CSV table of C-alpha atoms in Angstrom, one decimal:
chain,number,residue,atom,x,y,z
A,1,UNK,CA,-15.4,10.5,-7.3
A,2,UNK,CA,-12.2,10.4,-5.8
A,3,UNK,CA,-10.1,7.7,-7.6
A,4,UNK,CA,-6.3,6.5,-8.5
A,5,UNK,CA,-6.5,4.8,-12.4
A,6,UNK,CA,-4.0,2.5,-13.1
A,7,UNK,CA,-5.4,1.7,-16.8
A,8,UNK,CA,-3.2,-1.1,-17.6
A,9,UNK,CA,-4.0,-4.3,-15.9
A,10,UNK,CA,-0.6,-6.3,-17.8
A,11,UNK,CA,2.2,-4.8,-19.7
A,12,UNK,CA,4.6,-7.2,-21.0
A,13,UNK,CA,8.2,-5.8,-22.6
A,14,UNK,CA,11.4,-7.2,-23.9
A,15,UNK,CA,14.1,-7.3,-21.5
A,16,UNK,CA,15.9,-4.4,-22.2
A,17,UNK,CA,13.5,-2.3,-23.6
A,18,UNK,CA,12.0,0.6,-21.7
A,19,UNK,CA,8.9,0.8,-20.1
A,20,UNK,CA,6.1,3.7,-18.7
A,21,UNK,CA,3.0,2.5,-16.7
A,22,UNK,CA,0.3,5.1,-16.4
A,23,UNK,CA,-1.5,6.5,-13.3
A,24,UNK,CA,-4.0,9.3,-13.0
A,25,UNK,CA,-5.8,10.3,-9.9
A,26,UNK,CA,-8.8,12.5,-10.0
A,27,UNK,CA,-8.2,14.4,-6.6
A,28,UNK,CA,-9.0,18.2,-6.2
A,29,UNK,CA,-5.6,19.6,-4.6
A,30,UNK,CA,-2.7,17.4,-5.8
A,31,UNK,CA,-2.0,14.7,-3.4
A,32,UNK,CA,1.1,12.8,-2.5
A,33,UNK,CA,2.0,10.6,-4.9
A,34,UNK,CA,3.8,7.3,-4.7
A,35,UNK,CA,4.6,4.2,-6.9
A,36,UNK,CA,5.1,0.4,-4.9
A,37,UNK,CA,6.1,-2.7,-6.2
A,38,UNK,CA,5.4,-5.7,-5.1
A,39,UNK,CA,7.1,-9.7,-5.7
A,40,UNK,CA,4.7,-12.4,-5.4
A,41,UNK,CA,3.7,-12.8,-2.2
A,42,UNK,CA,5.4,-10.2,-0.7
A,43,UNK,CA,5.3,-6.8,0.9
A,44,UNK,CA,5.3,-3.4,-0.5
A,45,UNK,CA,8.4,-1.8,-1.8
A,46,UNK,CA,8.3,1.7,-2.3
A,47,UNK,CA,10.1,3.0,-6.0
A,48,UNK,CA,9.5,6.8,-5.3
A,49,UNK,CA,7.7,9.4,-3.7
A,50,UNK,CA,6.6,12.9,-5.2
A,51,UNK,CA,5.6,15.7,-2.6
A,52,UNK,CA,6.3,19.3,-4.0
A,53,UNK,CA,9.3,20.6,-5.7
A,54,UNK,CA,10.6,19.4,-9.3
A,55,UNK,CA,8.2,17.0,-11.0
A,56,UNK,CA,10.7,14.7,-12.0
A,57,UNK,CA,11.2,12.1,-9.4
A,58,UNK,CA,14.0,9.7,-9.4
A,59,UNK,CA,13.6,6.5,-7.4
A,60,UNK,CA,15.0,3.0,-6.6
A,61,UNK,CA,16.1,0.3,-9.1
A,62,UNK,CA,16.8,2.8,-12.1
A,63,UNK,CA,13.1,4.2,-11.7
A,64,UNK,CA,11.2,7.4,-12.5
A,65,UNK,CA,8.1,9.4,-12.5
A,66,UNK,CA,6.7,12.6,-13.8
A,67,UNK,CA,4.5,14.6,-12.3
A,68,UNK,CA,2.1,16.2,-14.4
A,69,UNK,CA,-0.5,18.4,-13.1
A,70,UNK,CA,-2.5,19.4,-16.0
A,71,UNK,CA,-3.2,15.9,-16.9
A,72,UNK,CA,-3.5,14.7,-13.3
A,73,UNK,CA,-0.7,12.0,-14.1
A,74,UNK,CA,1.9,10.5,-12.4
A,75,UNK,CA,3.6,7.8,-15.1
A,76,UNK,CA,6.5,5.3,-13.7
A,77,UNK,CA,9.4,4.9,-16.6
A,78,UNK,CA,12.7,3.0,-16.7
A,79,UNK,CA,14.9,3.1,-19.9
A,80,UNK,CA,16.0,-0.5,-19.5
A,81,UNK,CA,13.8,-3.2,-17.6
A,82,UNK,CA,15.5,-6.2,-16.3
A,83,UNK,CA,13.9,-9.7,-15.9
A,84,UNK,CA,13.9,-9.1,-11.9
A,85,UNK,CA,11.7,-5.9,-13.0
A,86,UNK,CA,8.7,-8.4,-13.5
A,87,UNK,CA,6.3,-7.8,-10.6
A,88,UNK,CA,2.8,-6.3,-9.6
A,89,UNK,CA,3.3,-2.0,-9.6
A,90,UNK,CA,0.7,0.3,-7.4
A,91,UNK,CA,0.3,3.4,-7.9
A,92,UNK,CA,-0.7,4.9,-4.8
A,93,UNK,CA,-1.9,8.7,-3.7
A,94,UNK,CA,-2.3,10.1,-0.2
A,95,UNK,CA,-5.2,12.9,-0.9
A,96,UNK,CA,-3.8,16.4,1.1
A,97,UNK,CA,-7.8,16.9,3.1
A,98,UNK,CA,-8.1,15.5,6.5
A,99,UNK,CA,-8.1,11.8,5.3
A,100,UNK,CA,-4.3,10.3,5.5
A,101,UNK,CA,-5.0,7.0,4.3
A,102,UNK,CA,-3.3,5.7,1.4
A,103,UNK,CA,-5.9,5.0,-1.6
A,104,UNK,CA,-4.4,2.5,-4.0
A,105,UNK,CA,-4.6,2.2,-8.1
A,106,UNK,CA,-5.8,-1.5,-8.9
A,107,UNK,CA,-2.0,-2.6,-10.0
A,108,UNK,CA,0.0,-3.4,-13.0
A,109,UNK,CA,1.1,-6.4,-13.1
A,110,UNK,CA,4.6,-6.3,-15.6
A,111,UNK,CA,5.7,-9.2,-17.6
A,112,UNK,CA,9.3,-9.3,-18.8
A,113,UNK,CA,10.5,-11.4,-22.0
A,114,UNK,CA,13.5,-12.7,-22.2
B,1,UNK,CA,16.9,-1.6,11.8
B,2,UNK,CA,14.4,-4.5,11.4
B,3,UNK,CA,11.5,-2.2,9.7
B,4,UNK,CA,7.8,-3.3,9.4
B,5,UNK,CA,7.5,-7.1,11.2
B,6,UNK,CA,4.3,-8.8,10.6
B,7,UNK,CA,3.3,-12.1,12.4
B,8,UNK,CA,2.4,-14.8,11.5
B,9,UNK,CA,3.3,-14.8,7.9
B,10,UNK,CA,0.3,-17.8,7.1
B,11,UNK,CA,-2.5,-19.2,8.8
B,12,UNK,CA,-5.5,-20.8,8.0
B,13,UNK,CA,-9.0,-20.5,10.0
B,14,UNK,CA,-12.4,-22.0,9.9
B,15,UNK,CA,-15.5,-19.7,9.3
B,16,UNK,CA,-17.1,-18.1,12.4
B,17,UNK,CA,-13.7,-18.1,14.1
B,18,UNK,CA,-11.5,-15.3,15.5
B,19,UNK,CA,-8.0,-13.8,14.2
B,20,UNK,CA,-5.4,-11.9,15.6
B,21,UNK,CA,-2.6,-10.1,13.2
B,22,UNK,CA,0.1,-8.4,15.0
B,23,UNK,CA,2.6,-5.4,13.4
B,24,UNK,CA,5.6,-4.0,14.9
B,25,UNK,CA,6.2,-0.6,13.4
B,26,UNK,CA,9.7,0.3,12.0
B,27,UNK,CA,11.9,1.6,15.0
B,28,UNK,CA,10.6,5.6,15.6
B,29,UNK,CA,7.5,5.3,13.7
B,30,UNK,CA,4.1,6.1,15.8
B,31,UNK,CA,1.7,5.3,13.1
B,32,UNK,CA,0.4,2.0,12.3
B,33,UNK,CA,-2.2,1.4,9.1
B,34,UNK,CA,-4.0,-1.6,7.8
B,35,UNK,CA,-4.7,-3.1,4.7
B,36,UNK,CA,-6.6,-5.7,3.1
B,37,UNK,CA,-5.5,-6.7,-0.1
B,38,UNK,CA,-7.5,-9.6,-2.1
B,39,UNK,CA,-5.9,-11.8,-4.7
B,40,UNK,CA,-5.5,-9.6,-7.9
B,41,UNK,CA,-6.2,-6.2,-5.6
B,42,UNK,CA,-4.8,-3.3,-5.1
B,43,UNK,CA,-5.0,-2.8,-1.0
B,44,UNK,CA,-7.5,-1.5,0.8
B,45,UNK,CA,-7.2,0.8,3.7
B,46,UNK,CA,-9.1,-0.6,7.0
B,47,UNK,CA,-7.5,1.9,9.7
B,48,UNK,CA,-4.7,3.6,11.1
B,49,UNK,CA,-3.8,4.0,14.7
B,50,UNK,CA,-1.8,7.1,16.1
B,51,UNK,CA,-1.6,7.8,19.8
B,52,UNK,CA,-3.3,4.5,20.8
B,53,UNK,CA,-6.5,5.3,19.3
B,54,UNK,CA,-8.4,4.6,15.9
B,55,UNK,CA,-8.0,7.5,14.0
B,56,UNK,CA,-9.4,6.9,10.6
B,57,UNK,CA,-11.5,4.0,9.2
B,58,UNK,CA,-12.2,2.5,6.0
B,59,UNK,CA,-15.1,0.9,4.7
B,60,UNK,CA,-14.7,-2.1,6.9
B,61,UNK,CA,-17.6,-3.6,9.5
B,62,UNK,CA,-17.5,-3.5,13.0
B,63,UNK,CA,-15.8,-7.4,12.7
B,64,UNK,CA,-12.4,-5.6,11.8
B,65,UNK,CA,-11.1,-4.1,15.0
B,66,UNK,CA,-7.7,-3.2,16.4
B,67,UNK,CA,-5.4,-1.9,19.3
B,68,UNK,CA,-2.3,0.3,19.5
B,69,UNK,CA,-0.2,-0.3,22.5
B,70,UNK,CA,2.3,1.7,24.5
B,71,UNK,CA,5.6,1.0,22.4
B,72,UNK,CA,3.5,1.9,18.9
B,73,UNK,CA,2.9,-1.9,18.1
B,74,UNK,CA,-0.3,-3.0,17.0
B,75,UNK,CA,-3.1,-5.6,16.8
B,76,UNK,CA,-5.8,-6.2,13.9
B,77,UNK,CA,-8.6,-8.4,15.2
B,78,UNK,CA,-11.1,-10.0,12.9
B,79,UNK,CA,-14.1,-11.7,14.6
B,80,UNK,CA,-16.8,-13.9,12.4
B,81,UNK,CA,-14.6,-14.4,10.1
B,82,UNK,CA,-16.3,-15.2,6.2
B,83,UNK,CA,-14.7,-16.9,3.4
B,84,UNK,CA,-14.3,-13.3,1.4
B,85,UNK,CA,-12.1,-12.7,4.9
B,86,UNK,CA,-9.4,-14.4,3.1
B,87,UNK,CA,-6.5,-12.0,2.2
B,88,UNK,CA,-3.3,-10.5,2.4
B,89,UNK,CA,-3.2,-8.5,5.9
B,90,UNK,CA,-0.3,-5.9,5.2
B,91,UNK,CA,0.6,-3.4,8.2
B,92,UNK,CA,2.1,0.2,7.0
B,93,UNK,CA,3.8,2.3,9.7
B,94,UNK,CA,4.9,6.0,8.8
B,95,UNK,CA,5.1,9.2,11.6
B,96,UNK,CA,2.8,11.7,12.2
B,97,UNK,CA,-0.5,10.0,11.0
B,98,UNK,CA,0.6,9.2,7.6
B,99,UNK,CA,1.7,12.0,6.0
B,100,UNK,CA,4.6,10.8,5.4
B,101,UNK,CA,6.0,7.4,3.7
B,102,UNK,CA,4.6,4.3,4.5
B,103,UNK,CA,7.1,1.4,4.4
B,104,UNK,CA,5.0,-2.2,4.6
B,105,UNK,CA,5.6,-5.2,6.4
B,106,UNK,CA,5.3,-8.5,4.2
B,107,UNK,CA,2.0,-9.5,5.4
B,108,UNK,CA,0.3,-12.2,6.7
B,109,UNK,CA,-2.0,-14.1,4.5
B,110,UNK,CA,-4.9,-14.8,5.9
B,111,UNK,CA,-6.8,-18.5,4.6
B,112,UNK,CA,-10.5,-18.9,6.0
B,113,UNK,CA,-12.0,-22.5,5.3
């Protein structure tokens, strides 16, 4: 079945420290990829987008993401997480068929200590 | 540029009533998408207007209905309403159907009593 597996439900890191937050998506043509983050009770906000090209994506707020095909994986990194890092992160995938709707990993919510 | 507008941000409704959510897309954007995100959820796509007409649909009943007007703004109605009901409502506009970036308004969370 077509899914998005975020398989971290909580991550928690030391300010300062670096952080990577899996995704995998079990699509058969690569799809679009994004990562969103979201503040408590808030909107969306999206970090970075991945569409062709190089498979290294840079994004907002010191964010990155490699694409890697042969594992079907699309990790988020930052070197340094700040405490204003701490929030809920989807990864998201917008599967390249006739269906443009955005199908949504189940979050990761990040906790930062201080 | 204002971006994605959602209104109202809260409200609270009793069981068996109706609800209206409105979005107004980010300025140039034709593409209007709904979401239902529970508490502890990732969001769930309901669907996504282009042209002024329901393109795509989730896995949603025939409750969850919606409009697209003229000026790309859009309506999600929810008739009936249940207690699982309650959610964040967040509206995603992008251009040509979607396959593009979405950028989200902040939702309106949606309490049925």
């Amino acid at each position: 079945a077509q899914s998005v597996t975020q398989p971290d439900i909580h991550i928690t890191v030391s300010e300062g420290a670096s952080l990577e937050l899996r995704c995998n998506y079990s699509y058969g043509a690569t799809p679009y990829l994004f990562w969103y983050v979201q503040s408590p009770g808030q909107g969306l906000q999206l970090l970075l987008k991945y569409f062709s090209g190089d498979t290294l994506v840079q994004g907002i707020k010191g964010f990155e993401a490699e694409f890697k095909r042969s594992q079907s994986s699309f990790n988020l990194r930052k070197p340094s997480v700040h405490w204003s890092d701490a929030a809920e992160y989807f990864c998201a995938v917008v599967p390249m068929n006739r269906d443009d709707k955005i199908i949504f990993g189940k979050g990761t919510r990040l906790h930062i200590l201080p | 540029d204002a971006g994605v507008t959602q209104s109202p941000t809260h409200l609270i409704k009793t069981r068996g009533q109706q609800v209206t959510l409105r979005c107004s897309p980010k300025s140039g954007h034709d593409t209007v998408s709904w979401y239902q995100q529970a508490l502890g959820q990732g969001p769930q796509f309901i669907f996504q207007y282009y042209e002024e007409e329901e393109r795509q649909r989730g896995n949603f009943p025939d409750r969850f209905s919606g409009h697209q007007f003229p000026n790309y703004s859009s309506e999600l109605n929810v008739n009936a309403l249940l207690l699982g009901d309650s959610a964040l409502y967040l509206c995603a506009s992008s251009l040509d159907r979607g396959r593009t970036e979405a950028f989200f308004g902040q939702g309106t969370r949606l309490t049925v009593v």
